[in-house]
Short mmCIF file of C-alpha atoms in Angstrom, two decimals:
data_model
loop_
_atom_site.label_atom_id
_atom_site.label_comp_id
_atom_site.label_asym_id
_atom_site.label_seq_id
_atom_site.Cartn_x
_atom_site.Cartn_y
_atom_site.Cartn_z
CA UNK O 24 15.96 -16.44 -14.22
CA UNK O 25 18.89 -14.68 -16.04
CA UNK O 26 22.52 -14.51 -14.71
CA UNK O 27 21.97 -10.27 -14.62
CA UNK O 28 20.18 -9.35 -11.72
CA UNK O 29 18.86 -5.61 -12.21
CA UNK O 30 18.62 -3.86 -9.08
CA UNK O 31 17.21 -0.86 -6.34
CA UNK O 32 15.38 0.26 -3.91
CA UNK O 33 13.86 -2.60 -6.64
CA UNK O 34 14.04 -4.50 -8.74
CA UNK O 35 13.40 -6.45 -11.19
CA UNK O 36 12.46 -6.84 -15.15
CA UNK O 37 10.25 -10.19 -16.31
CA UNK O 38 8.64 -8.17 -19.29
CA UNK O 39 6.54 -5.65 -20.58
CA UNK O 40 2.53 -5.40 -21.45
CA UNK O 41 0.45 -2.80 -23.24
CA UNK O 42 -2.01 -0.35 -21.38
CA UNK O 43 -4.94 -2.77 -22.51
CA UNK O 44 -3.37 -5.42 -20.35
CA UNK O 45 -3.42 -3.71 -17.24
CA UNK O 46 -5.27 -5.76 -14.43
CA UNK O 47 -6.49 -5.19 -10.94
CA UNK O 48 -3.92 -6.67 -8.27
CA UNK O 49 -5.17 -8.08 -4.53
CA UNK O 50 -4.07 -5.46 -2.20
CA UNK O 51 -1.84 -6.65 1.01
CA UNK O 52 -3.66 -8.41 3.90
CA UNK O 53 -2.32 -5.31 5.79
CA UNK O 54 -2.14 -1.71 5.00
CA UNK O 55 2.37 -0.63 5.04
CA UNK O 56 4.42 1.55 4.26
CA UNK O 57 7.96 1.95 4.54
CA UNK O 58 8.07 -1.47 3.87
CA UNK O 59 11.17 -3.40 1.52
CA UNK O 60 10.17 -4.77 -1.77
CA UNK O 61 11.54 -7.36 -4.56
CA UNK O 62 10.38 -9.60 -7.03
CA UNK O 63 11.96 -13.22 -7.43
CA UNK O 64 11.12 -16.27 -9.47
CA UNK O 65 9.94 -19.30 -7.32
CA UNK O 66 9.78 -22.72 -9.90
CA UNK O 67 9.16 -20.80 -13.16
CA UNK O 68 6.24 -18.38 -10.97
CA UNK O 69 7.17 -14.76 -10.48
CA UNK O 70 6.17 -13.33 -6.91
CA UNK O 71 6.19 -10.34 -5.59
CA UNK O 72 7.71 -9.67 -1.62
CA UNK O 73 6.72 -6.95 0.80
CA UNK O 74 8.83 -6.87 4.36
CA UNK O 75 8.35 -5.49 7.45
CA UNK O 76 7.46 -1.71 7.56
CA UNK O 77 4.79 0.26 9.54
CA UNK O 78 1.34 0.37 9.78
CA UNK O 79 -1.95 2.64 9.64
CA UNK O 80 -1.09 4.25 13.06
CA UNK O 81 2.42 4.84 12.53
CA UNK O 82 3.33 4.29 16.18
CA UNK O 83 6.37 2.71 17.20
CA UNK O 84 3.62 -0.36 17.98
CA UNK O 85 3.07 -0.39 14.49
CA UNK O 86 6.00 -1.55 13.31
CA UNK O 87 6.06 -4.75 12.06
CA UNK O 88 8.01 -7.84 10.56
CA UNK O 89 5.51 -9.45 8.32
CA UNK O 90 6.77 -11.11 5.13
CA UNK O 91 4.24 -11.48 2.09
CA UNK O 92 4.41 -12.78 -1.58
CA UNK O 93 1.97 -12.12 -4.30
CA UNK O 94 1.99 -15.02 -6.76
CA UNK O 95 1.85 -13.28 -9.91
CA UNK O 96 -0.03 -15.66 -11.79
CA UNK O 97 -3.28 -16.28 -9.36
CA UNK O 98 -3.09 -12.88 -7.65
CA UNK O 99 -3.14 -13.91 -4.26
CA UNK O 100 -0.87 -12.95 -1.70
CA UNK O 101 0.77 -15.51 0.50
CA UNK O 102 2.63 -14.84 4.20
CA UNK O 103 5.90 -16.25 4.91
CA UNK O 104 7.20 -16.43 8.45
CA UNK O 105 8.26 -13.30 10.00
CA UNK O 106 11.48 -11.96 9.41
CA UNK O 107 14.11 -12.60 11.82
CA UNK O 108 15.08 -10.35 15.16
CA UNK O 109 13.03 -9.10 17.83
CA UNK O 110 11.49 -5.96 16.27
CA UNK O 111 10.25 -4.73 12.68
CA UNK O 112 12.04 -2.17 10.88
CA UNK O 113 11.58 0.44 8.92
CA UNK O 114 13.35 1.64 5.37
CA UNK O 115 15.13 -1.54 4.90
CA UNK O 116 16.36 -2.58 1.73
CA UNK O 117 15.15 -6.14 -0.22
CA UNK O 118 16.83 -7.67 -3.29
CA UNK O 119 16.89 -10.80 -5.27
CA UNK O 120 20.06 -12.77 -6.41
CA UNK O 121 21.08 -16.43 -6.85
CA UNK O 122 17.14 -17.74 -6.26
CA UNK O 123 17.10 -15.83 -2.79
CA UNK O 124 15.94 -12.40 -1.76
CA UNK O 125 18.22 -10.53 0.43
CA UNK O 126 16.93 -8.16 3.42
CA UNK O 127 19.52 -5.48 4.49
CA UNK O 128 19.66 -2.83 7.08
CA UNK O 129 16.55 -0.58 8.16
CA UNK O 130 15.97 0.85 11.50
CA UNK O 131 13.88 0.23 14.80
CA UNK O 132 11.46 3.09 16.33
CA UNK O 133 11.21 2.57 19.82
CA UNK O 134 8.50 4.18 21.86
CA UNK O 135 10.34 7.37 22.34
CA UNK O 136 10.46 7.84 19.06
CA UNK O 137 14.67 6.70 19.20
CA UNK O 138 15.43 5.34 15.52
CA UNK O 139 18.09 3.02 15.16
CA UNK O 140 20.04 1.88 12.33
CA UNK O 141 20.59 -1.81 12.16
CA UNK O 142 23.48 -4.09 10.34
CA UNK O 143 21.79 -7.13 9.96
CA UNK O 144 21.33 -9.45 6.48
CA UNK O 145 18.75 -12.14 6.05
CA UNK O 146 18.19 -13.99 3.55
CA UNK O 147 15.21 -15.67 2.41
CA UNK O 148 14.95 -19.17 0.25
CA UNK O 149 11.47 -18.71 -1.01
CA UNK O 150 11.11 -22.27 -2.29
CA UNK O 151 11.23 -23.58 1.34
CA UNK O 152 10.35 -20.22 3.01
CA UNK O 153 12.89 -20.32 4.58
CA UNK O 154 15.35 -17.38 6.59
CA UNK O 155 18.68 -17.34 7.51
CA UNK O 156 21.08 -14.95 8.94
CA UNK O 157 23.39 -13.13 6.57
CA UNK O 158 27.07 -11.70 7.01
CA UNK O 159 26.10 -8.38 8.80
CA UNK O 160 26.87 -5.16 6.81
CA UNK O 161 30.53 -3.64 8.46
CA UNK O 162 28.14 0.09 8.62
CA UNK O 163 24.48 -0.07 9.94
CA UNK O 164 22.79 1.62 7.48
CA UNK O 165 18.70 2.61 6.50
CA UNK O 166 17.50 4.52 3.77
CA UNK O 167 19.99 3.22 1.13
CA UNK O 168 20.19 2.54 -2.72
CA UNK O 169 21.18 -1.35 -3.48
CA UNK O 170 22.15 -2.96 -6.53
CA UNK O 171 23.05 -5.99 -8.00
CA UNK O 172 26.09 -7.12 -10.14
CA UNK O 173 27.15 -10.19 -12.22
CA UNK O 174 24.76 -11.87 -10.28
CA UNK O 175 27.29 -12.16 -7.19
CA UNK O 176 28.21 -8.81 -5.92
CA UNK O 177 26.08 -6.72 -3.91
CA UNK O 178 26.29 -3.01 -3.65
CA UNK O 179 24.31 -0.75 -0.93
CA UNK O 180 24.95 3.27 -2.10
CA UNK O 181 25.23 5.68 0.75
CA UNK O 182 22.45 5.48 2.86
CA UNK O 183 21.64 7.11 6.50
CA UNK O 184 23.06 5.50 10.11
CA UNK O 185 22.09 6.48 13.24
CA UNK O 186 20.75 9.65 11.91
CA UNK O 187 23.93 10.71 9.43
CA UNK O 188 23.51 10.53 5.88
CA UNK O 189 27.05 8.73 5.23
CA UNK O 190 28.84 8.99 1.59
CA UNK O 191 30.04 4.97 2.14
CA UNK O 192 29.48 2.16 -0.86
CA UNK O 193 29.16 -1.52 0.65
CA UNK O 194 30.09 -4.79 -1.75
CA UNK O 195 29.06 -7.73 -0.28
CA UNK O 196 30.40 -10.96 -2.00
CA UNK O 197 27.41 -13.39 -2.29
CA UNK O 198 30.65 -16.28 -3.05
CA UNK O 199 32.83 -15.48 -0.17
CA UNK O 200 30.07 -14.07 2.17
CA UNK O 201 32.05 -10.86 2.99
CA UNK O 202 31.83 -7.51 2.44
CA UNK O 203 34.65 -4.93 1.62
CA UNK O 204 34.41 -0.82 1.08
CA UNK O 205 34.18 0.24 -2.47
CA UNK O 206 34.54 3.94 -4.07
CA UNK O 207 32.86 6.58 -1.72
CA UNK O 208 30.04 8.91 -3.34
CA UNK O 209 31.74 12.14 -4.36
CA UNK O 210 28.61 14.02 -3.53
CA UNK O 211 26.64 15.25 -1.02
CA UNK O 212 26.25 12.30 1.93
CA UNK O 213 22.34 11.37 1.42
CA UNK O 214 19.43 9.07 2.84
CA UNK O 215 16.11 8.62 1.55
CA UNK O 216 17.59 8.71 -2.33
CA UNK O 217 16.36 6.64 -5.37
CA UNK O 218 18.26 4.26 -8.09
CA UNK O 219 19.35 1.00 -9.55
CA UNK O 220 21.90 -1.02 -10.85
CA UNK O 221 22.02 -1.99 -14.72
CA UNK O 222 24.92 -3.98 -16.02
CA UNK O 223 27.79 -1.90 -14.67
CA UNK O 224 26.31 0.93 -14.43
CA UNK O 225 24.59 2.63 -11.08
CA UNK O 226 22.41 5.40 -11.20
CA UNK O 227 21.06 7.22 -8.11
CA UNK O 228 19.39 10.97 -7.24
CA UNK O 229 18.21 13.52 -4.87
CA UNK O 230 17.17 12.03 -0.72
CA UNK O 231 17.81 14.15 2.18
CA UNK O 232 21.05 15.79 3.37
CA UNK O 233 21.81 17.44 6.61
CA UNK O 234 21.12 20.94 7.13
CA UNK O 235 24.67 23.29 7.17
CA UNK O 236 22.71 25.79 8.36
CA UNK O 237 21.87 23.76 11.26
CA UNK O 238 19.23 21.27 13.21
CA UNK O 239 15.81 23.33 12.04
CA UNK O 240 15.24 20.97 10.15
CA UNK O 241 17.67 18.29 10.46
CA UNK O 242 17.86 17.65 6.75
CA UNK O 243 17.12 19.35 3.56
CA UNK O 244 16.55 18.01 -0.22
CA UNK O 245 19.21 17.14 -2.07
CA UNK O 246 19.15 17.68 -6.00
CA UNK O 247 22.05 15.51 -6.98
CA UNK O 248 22.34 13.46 -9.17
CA UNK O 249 25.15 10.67 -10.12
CA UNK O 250 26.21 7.71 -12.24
CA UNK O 251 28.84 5.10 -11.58
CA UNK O 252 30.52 2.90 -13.53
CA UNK O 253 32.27 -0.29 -11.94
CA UNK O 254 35.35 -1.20 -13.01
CA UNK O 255 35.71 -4.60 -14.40
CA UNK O 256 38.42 -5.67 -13.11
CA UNK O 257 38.22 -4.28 -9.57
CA UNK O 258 34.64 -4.37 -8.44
CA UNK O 259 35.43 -1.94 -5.48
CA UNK O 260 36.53 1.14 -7.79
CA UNK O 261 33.88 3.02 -9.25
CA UNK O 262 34.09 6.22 -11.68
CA UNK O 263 31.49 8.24 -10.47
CA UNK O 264 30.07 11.33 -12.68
CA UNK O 265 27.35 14.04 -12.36
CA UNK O 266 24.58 13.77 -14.77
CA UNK O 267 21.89 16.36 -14.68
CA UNK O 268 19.09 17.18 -12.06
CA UNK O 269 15.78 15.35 -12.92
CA UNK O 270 12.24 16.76 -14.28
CA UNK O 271 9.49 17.05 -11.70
CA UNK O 272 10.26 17.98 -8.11
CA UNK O 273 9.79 14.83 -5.73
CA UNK O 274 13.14 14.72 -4.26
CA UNK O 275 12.67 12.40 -1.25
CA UNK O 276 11.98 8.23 -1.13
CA UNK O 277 11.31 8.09 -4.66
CA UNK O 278 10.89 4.32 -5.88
CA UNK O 279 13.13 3.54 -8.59
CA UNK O 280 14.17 0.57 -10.63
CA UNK O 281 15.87 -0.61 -14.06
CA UNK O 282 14.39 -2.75 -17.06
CA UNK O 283 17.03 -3.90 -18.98
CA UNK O 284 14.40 -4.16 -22.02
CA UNK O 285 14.57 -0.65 -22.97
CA UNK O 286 17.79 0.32 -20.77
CA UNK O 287 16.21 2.99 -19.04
CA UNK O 288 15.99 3.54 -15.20
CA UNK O 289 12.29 5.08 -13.84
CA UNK O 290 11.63 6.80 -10.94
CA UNK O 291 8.02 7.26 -9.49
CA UNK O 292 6.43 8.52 -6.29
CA UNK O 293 8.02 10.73 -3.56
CA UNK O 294 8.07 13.71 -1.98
CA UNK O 295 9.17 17.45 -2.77
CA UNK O 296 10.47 17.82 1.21
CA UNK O 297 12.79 15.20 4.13
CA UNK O 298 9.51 13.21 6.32
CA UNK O 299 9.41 11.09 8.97
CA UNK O 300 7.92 7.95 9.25
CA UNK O 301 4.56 9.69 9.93
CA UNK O 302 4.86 11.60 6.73
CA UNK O 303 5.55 14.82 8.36
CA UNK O 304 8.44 17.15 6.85
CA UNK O 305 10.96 17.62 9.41
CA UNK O 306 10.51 21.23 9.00
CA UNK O 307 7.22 20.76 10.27
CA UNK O 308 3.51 19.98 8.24
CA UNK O 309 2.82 17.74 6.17
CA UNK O 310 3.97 16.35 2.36
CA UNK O 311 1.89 14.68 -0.16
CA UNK O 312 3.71 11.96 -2.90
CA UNK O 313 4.71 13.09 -6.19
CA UNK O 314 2.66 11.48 -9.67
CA UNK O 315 5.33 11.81 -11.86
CA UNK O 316 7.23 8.88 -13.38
CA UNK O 317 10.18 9.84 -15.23
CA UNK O 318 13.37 8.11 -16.55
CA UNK O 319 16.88 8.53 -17.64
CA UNK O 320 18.06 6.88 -20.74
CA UNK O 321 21.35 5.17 -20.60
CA UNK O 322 21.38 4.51 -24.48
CA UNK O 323 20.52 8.21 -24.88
CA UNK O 324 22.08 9.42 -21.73
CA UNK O 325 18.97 11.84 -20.95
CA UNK O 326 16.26 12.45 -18.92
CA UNK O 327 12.53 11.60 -20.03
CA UNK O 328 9.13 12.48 -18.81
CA UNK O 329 7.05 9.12 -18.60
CA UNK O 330 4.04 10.34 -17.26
CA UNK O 331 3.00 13.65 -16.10
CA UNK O 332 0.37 12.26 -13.53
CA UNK O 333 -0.27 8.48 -12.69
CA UNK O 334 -2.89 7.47 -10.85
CA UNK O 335 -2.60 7.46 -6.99
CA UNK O 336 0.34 8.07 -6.58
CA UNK O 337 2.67 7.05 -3.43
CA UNK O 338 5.29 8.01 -1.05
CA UNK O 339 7.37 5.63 1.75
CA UNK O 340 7.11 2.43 -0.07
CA UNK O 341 10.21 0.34 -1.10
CA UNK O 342 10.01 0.47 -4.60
CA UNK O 343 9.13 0.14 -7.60
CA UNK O 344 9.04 -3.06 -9.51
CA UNK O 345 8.40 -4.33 -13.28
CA UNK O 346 6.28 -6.99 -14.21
CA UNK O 347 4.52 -8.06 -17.30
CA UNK O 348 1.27 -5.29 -16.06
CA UNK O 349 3.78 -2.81 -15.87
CA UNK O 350 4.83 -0.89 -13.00
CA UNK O 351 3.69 -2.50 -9.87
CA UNK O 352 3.71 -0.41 -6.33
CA UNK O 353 3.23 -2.30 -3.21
CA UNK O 354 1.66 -0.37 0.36
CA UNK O 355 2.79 3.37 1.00
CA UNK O 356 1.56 6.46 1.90
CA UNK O 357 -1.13 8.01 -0.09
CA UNK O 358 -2.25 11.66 -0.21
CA UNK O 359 -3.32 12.63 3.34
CA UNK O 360 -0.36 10.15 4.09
CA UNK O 361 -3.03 7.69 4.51
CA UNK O 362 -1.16 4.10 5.12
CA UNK O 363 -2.26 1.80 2.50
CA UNK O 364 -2.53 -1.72 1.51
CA UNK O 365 -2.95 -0.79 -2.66
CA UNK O 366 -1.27 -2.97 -4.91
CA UNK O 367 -1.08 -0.18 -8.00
CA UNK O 368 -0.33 -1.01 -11.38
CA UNK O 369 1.05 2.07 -13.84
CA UNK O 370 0.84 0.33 -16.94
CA UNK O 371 4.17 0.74 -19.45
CA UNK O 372 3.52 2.24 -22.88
#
């Protein structure tokens, strides 16, 4: 594994493959969604990890801490032991760096429907499949971008806690094993956004914002969009601009992630309108995922249209990831916001 970790909502680059290359995947033992993703190499074999999130029913019973890993190269999925704590979560956040996978933040759903935002780390040593606890974020947070630098520092970008979108950027030091407060967002305070981490650069767009006009709904789209740069000397500053607002109109959990082969970020899946866990809009009805997959172009510093329509598309799932099919989406909500267990594969061009 490289020394440059690209990052998200997820996560990671081991190649490319034509359309004529594209394969069938085994889906997950159990249909998720809202469930963390990552990829990670284990002894020279790429697998990909799906955590926690909530199943078919998408009752607070539902919930779930599960951990699974697809080994890449037989196609069979594998569970770990469950992640740590006494309840499943929802919307948390999974990255890899330094041969482990880190597991941030997410909330509970209790049986009133009461969602809580959660600090806690764990970390996972796939090798021995093994967890341990993690220095605890210093800001509960669900619903948040993360990203990866120099293979030591790791960043989590805004993110929602205990129901406020909050404009706060967390470093964690993977060396020291604490975290410190870096460069707030300048924009809009968002949840529910999409973007990665490349080199020193962090790009991130749209999620949900809260309503000025009041609680009905609670939150609203957000069209921003932003890049950061990190200074080099002072991991904690970062020079954030506005770039421009993105084709296509999904605008909520969009699954995002980098490939350092091409230098482009893509962003897939989604919805236009704020939901729930249930897929409901919090203005009420419900939302069906976006099938666009678009990108923006560091090199070029544009937007592109990937694809106008992949094939069944998704909504609620951690990520997006890149392997050697192409782009690989694990569980989510599909249209009808039917859970599912789908492994889907939109083969790169």
């Amino acid at each position: 594994m490289t020394k440059r970790v690209i990052a998200i909502f997820c996560l990671i680059l081991f190649g490319s493959v034509s359309p004529a290359a594209e394969r069938k995947l085994e889906p997950l033992p159990v249909a998720v969604s809202w469930n963390a993703v990552s990829a990670q190499k284990v002894e020279k074999r790429l697998y990909l990890f799906s955590f926690m999130g909530i199943g078919e029913k998408k009752t607070w019973n539902a919930v779930t801490n599960r951990a699974f890993a697809l080994d890449t190269e037989n196609g069979k999925w594998n569970e770990y032991r469950p992640v740590p704590g006494p309840a499943g979560r929802l919307a948390a956040s999974a990255i890899a760096m330094r041969e482990v996978v880190y597991l941030l933040g997410g909330y509970t759903l209790d049986a009133i429907g009461d969602e809580t935002s959660v600090r806690s780390m764990e970390v996972l040593l796939p090798s021995r499949g093994i967890w341990y606890r993690g220095e605890e974020m210093p800001i509960p947070l669900d619903s948040t971008v993360i990203g990866v630098y120099r293979d030591r520092f790791l960043y989590t970008v805004a993110g929602r806690s205990q129901g406020n979108p909050v404009s706060t950027v967390q470093v964690y030091d993977a060396e020291k094993n604490t975290w410190r407060q870096a460069t707030t967002i300048p924009g809009t305070p968002v949840f529910g956004h999409a973007g990665a981490m490349m080199d020193d650069t962090i790009v991130y767009v749209d999620g949900a914002r809260l309503n000025p006009a009041g609680d009905k709904p609670r939150y609203i789209p957000s069209d921003e969009c932003w890049m950061g740069k990190i200074d080099h000397h002072d991991v904690s500053k970062i020079q954030w601009s506005k770039i421009p607002t993105h084709p296509g109109s999904a605008r909520f959990q969009i699954a995002a992630t980098g490939s350092e082969k091409d230098h482009k970020i893509y962003f897939a899946g989604g919805a236009s309108k704020p939901f729930n866990h249930s897929g409901i809009a919090y203005e009420g009805g419900p939302v069906e995922p976006s099938a666009m997959l678009f990108a923006w172009n560091l090199k070029m510093g544009k937007w592109e249209i990937i694809m106008e329509n992949t094939a069944d598309p998704v909504m609620a799932n951690g990520g997006l990831l890149i392997t050697r099919e192409g782009f690989v989406r694990i569980g989510g909500m599909e249209a009808g916001q039917r859970v599912t267990s789908k492994v889907t594969v939109i083969p790169r061009k």
